Short mmCIF file of C-alpha atoms in Angstrom, two decimals:
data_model
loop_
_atom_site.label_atom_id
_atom_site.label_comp_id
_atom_site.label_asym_id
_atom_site.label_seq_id
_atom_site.Cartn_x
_atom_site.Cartn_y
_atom_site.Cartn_z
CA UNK A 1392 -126.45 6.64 -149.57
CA UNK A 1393 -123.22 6.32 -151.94
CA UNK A 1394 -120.55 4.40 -150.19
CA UNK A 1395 -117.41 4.45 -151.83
CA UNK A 1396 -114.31 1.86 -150.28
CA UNK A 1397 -111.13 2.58 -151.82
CA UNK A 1398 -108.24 -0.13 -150.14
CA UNK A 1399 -105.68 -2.29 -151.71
CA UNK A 1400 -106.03 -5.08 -149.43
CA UNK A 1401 -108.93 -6.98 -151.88
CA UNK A 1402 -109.98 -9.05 -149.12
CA UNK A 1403 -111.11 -6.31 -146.91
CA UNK A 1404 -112.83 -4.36 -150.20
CA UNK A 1405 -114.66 -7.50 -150.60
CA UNK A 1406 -115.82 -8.59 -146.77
CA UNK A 1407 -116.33 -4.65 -146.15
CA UNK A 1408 -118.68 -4.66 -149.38
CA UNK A 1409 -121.23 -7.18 -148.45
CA UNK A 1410 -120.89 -6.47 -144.57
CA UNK A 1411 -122.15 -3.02 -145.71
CA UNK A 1412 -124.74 -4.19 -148.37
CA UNK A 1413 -126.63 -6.57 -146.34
CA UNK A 1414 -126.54 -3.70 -143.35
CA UNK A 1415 -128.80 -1.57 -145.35
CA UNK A 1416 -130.55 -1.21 -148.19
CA UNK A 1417 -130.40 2.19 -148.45
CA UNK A 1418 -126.57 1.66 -149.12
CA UNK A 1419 -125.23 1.62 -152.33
CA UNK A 1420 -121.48 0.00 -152.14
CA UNK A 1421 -118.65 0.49 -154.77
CA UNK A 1422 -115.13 -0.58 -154.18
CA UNK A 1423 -111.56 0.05 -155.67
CA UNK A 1424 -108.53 -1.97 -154.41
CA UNK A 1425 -105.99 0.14 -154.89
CA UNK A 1426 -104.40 2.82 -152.50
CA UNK A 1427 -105.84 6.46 -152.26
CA UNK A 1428 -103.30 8.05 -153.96
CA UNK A 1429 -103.35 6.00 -157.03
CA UNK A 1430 -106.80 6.38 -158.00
CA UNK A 1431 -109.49 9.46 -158.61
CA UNK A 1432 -112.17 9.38 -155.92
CA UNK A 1433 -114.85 11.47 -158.12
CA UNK A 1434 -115.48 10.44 -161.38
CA UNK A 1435 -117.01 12.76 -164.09
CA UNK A 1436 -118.58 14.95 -161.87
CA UNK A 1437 -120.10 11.93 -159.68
CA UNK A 1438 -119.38 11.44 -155.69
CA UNK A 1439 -119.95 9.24 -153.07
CA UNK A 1440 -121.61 10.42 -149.90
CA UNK A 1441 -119.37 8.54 -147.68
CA UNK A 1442 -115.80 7.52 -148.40
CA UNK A 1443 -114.42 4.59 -146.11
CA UNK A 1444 -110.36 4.37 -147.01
CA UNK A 1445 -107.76 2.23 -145.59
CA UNK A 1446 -104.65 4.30 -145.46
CA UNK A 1447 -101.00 2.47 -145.37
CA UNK A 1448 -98.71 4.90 -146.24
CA UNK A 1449 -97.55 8.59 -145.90
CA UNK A 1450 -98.94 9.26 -149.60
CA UNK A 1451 -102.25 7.93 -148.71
CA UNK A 1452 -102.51 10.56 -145.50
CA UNK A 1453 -101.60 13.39 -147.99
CA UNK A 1454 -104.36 12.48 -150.51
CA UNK A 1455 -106.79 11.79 -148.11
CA UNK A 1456 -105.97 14.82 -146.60
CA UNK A 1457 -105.92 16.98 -149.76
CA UNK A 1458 -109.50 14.97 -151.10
CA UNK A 1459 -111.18 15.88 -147.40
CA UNK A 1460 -110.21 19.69 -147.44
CA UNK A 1461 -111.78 19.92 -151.41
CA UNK A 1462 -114.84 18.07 -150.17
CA UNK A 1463 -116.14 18.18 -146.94
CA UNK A 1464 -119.61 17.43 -147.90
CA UNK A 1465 -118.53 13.93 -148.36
CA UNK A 1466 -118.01 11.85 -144.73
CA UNK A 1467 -114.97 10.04 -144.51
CA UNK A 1468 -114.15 6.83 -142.34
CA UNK A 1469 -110.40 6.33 -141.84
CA UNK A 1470 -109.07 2.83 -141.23
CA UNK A 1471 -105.55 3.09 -140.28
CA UNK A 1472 -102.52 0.94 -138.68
CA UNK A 1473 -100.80 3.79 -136.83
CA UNK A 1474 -103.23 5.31 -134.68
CA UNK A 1475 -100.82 8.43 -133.06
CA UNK A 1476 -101.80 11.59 -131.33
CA UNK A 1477 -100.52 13.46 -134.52
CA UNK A 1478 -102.63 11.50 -136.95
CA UNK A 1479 -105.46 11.36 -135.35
CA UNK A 1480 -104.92 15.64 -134.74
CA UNK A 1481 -104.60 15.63 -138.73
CA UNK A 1482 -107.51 13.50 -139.08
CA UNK A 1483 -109.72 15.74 -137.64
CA UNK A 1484 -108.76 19.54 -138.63
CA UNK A 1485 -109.01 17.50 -142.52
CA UNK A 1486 -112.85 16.58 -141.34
CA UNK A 1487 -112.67 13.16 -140.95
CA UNK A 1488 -114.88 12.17 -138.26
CA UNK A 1489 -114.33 8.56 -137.35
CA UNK A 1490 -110.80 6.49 -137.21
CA UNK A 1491 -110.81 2.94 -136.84
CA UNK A 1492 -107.53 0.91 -135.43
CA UNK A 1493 -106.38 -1.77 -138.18
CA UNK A 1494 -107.39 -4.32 -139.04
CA UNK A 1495 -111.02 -3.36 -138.66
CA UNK A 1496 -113.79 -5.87 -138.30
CA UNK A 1497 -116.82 -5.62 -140.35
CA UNK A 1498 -119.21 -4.99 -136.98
CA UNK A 1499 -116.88 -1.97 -136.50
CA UNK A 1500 -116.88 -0.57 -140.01
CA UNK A 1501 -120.64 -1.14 -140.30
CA UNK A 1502 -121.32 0.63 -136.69
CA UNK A 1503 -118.92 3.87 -137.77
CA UNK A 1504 -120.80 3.79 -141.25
CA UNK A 1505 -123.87 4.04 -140.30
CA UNK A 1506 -123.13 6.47 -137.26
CA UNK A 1507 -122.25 8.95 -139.87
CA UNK A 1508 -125.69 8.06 -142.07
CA UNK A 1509 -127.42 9.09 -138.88
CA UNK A 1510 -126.10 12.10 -139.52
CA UNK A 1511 -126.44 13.18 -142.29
CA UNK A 1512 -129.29 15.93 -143.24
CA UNK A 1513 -130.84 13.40 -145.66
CA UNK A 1514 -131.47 10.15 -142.81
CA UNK A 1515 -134.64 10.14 -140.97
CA UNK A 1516 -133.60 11.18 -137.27
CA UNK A 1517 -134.49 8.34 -134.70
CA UNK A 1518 -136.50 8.13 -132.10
CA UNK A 1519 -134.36 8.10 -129.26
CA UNK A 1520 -135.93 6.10 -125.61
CA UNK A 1521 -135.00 8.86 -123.66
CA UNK A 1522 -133.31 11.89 -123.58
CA UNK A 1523 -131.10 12.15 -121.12
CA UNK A 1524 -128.57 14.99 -120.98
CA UNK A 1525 -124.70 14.18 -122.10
CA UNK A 1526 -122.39 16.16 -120.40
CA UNK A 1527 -118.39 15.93 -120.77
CA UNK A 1528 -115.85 17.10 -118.87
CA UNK A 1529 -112.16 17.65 -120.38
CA UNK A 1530 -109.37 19.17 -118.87
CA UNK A 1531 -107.23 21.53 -120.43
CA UNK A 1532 -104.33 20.64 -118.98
CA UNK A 1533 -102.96 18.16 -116.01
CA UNK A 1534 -103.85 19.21 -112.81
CA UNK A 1535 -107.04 21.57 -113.23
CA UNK A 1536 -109.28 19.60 -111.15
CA UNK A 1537 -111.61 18.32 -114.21
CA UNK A 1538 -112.20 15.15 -112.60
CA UNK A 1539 -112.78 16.59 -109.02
CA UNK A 1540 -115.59 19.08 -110.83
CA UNK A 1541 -116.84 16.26 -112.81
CA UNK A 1542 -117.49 13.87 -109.80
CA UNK A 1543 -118.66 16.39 -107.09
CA UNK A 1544 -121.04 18.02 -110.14
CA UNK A 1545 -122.36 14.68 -110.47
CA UNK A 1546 -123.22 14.60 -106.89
CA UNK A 1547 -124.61 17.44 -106.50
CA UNK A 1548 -127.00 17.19 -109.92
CA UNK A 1549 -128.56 13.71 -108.53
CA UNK A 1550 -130.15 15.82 -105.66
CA UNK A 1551 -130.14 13.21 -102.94
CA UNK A 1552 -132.35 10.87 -105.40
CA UNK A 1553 -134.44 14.01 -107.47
CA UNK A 1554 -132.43 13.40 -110.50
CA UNK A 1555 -131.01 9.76 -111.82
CA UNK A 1556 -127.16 10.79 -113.22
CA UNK A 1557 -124.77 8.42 -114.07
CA UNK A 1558 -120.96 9.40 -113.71
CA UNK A 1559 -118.75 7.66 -116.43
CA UNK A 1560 -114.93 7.98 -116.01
CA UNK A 1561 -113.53 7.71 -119.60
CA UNK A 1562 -109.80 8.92 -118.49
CA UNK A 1563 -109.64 4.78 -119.12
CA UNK A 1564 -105.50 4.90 -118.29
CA UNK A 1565 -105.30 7.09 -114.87
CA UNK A 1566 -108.98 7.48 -114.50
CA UNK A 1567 -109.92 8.09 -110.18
CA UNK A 1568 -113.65 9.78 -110.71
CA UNK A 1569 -114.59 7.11 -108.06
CA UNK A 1570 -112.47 7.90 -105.53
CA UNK A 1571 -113.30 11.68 -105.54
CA UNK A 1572 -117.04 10.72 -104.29
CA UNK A 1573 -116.73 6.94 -102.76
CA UNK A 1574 -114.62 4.65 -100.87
CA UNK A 1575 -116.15 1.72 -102.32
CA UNK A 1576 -114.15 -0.60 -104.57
CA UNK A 1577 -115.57 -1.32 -107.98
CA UNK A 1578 -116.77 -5.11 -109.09
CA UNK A 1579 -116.81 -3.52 -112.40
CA UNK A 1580 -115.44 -1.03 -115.04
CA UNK A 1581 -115.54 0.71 -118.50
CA UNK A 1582 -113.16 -2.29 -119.80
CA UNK A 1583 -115.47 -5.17 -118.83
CA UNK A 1584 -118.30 -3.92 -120.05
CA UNK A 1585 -116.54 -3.29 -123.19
CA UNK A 1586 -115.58 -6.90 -123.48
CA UNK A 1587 -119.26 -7.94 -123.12
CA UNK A 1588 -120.70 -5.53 -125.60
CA UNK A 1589 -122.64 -7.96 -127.17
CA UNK A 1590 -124.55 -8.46 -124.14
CA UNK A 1591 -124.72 -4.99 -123.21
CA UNK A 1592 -128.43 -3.64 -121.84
CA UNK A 1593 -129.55 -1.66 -118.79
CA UNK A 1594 -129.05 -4.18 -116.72
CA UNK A 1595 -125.66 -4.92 -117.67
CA UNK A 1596 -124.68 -1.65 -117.37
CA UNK A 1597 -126.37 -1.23 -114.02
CA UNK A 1598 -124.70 -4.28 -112.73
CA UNK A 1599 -120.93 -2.82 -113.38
CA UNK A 1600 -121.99 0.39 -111.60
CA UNK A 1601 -121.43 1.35 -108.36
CA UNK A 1602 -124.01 3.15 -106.25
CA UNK A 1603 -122.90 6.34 -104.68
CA UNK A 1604 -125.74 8.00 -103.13
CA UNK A 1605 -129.33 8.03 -104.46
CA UNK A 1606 -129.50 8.99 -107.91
CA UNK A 1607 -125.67 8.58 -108.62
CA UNK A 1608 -124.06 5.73 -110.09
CA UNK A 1609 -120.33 5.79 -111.46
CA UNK A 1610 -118.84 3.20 -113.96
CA UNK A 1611 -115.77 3.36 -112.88
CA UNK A 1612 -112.22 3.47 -115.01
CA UNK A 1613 -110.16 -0.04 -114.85
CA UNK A 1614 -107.17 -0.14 -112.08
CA UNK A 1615 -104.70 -1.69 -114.81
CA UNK A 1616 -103.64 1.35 -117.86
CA UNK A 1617 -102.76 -1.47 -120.00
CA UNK A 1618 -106.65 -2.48 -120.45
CA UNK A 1619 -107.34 1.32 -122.49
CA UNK A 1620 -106.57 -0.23 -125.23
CA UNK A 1621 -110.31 -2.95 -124.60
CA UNK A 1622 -112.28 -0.01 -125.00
CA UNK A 1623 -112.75 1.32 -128.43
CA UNK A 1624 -115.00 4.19 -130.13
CA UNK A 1625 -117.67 1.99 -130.88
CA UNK A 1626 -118.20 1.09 -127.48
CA UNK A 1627 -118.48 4.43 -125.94
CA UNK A 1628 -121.40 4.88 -128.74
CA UNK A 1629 -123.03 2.01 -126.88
CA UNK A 1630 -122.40 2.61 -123.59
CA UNK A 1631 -123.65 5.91 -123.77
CA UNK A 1632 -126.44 5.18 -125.72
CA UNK A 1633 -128.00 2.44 -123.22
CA UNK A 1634 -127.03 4.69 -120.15
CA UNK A 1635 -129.46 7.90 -122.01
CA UNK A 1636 -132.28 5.59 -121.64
CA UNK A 1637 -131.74 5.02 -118.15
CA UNK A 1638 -130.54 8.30 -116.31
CA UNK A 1639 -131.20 11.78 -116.58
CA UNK A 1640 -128.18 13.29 -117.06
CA UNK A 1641 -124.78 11.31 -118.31
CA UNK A 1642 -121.67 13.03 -116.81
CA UNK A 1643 -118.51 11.79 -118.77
CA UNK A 1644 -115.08 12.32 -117.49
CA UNK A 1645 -112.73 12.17 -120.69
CA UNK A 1646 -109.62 12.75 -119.24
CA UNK A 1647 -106.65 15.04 -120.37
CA UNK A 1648 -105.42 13.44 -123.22
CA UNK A 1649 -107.66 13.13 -126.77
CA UNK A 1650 -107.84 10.01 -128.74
CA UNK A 1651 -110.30 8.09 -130.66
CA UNK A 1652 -112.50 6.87 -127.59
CA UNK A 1653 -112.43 10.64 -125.77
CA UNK A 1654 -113.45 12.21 -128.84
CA UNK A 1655 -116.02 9.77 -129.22
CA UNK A 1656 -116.98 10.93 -126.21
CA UNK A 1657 -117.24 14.82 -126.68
CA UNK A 1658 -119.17 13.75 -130.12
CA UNK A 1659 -122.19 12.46 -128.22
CA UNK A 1660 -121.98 14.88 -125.34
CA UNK A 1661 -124.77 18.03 -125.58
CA UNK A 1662 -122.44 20.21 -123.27
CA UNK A 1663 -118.96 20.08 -123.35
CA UNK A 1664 -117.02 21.77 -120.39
CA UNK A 1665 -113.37 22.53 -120.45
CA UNK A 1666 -111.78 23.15 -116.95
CA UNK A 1667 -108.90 25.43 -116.58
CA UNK A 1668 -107.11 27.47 -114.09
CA UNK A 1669 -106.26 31.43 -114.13
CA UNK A 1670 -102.19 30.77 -115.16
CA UNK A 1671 -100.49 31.48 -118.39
CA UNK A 1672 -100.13 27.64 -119.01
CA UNK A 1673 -103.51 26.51 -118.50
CA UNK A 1674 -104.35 29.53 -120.47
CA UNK A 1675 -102.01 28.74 -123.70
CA UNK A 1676 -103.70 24.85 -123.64
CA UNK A 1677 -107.13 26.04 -123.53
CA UNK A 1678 -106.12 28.38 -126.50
CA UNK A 1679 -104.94 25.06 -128.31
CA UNK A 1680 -108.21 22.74 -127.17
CA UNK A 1681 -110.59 26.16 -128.29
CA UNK A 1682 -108.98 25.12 -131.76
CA UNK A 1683 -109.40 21.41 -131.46
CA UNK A 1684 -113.32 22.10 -130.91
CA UNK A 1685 -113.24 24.49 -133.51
CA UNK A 1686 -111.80 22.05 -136.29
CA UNK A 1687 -114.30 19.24 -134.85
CA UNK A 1688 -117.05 21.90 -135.87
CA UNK A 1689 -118.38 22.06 -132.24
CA UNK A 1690 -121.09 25.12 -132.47
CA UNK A 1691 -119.45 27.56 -129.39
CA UNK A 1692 -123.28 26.58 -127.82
CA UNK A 1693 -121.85 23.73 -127.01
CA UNK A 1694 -118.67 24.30 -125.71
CA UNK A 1695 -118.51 25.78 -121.75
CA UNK A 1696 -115.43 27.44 -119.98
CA UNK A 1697 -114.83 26.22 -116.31
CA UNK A 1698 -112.26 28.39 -113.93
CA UNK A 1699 -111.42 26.62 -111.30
CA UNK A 1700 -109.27 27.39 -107.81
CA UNK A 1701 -110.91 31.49 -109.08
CA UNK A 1702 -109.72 33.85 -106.88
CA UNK A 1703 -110.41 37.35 -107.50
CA UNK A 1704 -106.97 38.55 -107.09
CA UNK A 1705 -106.01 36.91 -109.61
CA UNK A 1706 -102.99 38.61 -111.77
CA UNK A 1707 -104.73 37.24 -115.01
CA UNK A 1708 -108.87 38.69 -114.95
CA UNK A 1709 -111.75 36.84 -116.18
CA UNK A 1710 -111.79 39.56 -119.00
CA UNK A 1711 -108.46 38.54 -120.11
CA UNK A 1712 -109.50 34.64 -120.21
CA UNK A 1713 -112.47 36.03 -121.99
CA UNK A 1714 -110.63 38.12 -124.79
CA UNK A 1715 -107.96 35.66 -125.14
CA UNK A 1716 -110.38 32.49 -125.94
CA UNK A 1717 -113.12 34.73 -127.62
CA UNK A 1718 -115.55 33.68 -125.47
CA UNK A 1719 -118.62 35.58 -123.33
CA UNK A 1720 -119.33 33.43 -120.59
CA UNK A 1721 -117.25 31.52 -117.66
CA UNK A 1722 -118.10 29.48 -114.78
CA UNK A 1723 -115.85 29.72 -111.86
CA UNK A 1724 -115.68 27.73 -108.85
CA UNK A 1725 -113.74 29.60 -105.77
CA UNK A 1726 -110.44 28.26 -104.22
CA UNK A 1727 -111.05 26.83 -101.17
CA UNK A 1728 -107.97 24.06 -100.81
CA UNK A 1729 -108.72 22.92 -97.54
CA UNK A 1730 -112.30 22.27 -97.89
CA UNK A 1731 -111.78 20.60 -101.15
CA UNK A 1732 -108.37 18.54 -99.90
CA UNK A 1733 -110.66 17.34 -96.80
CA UNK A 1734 -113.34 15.99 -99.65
CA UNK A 1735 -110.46 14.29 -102.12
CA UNK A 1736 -108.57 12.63 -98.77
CA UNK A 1737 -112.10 11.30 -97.46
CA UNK A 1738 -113.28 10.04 -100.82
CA UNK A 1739 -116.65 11.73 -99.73
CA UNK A 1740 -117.98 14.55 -101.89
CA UNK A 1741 -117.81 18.67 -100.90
CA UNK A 1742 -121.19 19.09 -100.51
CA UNK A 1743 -121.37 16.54 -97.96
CA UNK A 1744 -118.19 17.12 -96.30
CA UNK A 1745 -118.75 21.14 -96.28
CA UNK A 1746 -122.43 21.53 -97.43
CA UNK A 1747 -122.19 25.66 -96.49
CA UNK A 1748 -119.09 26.00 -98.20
CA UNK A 1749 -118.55 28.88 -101.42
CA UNK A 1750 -117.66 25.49 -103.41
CA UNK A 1751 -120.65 23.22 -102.61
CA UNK A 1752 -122.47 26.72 -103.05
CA UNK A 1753 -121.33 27.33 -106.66
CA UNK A 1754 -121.72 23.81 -107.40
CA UNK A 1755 -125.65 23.72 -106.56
CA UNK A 1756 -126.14 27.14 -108.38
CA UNK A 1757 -124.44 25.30 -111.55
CA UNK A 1758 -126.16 21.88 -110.93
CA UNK A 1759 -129.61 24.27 -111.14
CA UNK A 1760 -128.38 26.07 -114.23
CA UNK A 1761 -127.76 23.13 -116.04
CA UNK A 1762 -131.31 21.06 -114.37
CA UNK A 1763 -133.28 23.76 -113.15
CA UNK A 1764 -135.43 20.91 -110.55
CA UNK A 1765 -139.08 21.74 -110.76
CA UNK A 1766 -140.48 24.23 -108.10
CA UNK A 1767 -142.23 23.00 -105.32
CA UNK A 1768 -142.23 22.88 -101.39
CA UNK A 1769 -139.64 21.69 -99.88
CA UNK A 1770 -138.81 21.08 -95.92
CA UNK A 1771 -135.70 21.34 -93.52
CA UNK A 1772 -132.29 21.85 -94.88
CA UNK A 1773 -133.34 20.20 -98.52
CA UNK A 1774 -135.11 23.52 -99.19
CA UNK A 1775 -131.80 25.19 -98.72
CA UNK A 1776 -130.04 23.16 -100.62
CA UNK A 1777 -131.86 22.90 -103.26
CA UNK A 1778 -133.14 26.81 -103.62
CA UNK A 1779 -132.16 28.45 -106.96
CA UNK A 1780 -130.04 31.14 -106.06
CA UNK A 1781 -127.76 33.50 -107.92
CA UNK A 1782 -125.54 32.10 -110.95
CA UNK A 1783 -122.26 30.59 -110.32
CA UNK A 1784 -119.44 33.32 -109.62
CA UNK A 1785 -119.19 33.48 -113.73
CA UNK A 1786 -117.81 36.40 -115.81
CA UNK A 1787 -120.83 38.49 -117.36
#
């Protein structure tokens, strides 16, 4: 693999170089210390497979942009000092698929690097521990009950102890997945296990998780906002990679807002669910994230439209969700505020609080969409529970 490095800081060219030499020796490392604009990335006809480029100014962005829309075959690793919404939005509709924060440590560099050689169609695909499913949750806009879906999925997809699921809340500023399914205060969070990364194995991860029911476990958000910033792309890699090997299914709550760590996130995810509501506004931001996964090159089989609070009144139709998002399929879950308002103020999850309610309902009939649970006798109300009934009140 042809790495190219193009910075004018010679220091970093030069630690950046032999970090990424002695990390491989499939890598092939070339360096130019000078800024992107000022030099010519191909060179009579010849191209790196990988271009990692240190951008400090305005004229950089452009060229990088302009060099990533002429050649997307070639992967691109962005280190960068301003890390803004509007960058990283630019970033990604120009292909680049992983931004570092400057300055950016060798470890780092060499962990995004070869991320992307994994990728490619040339590297020898690994053989992963386990399997388990990756599924992320992101809300279209404020206020569409992402998180509450998220959590009480989560619940309801561990099957009192028939499935092993692990609940991560990456909304790592307001995050409250805990709180939607437990009372219990966390020892533990996304933050400190980021600052022990070097340590970080199953145990370690176990340890900062807290128990919910059998099957569950949630690693909870940290209380203090200001803490975010601990957590960085290459750590969600890590933490979700360890938790794969140890539960069945991985249900990540990314929050509302994207940056570096959430799309991180909805990289490594296998199903991707956006949750919206029936109203012109949620409407005109799902419209706006449809394009985000489009420019990310998400295939549309990953990508899965949640209506929430559905009621079939509705002014807006599922049909007119449908043609205005080009999609085929929904899931809905019904409005029932009371039930659900009982669950949120309790900190105890739907299906426990109203197991014979239409929610808990369309929540088990999604759970056994997503994990169909092997068929076999079951007695009392578990066979109920449990019974694989009709899809989810979804759109045809």
């Amino acid at each position: 693999m042809k790495i190219k490095i193009i910075t004018p800081d010679g220091q970093h060219a030069q630690q950046w170089a032999a970090a990424l030499s002695a990390a491989s020796p499939g890598f092939s490392v070339g360096s130019l210390v000078q800024p992107l604009h000022a030099v010519n990335v191909l060179v009579n006809g010849s191209r790196p497979d990988l271009v990692v480029v240190e951008v400090l100014s305005a004229r950089d962005f452009d060229a990088l942009e302009a060099l990533a829309s002429a050649h997307p075959e070639i992967d691109y690793v962005l280190v960068g000092a301003e890390m803004s919404t509007d960058l990283l939005m630019r970033a990604m509709r120009a292909g680049v698929r992983e931004v570092l924060p400057a300055p950016a440590g060798t470890e780092q560099l060499v962990a995004a690097v070869q991320r992307q050689a994994r990728k490619r169609p040339s590297a020898a695909p690994a053989a992963p521990e386990a399997s388990g499913q990756v599924l992320a949750f992101v809300s279209c806009k404020g206020g569409s009950g992402a998180t509450f879906t998220a959590a009480n999925l989560a619940q309801v997809l561990a099957a009192n102890g028939q499935r092993r699921v692990a609940l991560i809340d990456m909304n790592l500023q307001f995050g409250d997945a805990l709180l939607f399914v437990s009372s219990d205060a966390p020892s533990s969070n996304v933050a400190d296990v980021a600052r022990n990364i070097a340590r970080l194995d199953k145990d370690l991860l176990l340890s900062a998780m807290v128990a919910v029911s059998p099957g569950l476990h949630v690693l909870a958000a940290p209380d203090d906002p200001a803490l975010a910033s601990d957590v960085l792309p290459v750590h969600v890699q890590a933490i979700v990679a360890v938790a794969r090997t140890m539960f069945d299914i991985v249900v990540i709550d990314s929050g509302r807002s994207l940056s570096a760590v959430t799309l991180q996130a909805l990289d490594l995810a296998d199903q991707v669910f956006a949750v919206l509501q029936l109203t012109l506004p949620f409407i005109r931001d799902g419209k706006r994230l449809n394009e985000v996964f489009r420019s990310l090159g998400y295939p549309q089989s990953k990508i899965h439209w949640v209506v929430n609070r559905y009621e079939k009144n509705s002014q807006i139709t599922l049909e007119d969700l449908k043609q205005t998002l080009h999609i085929t399929d929904l899931v809905t879950l019904p409005n029932q505020y009371d039930v659900v308002a009982t669950s949120v103020n309790q900190g105890v999850p739907v299906a426990t609080v109203a197991p014979n309610s239409a929610i808990s309902k369309a929540l088990r009939d999604w759970a056994q969409r997503i994990a169909p649970l092997a068929d076999k006798p079951r007695s009392g109300w578990l066979s109920g529970l449990f019974r694989s009934g009709q899809p989810p009140t979804a759109g045809a």
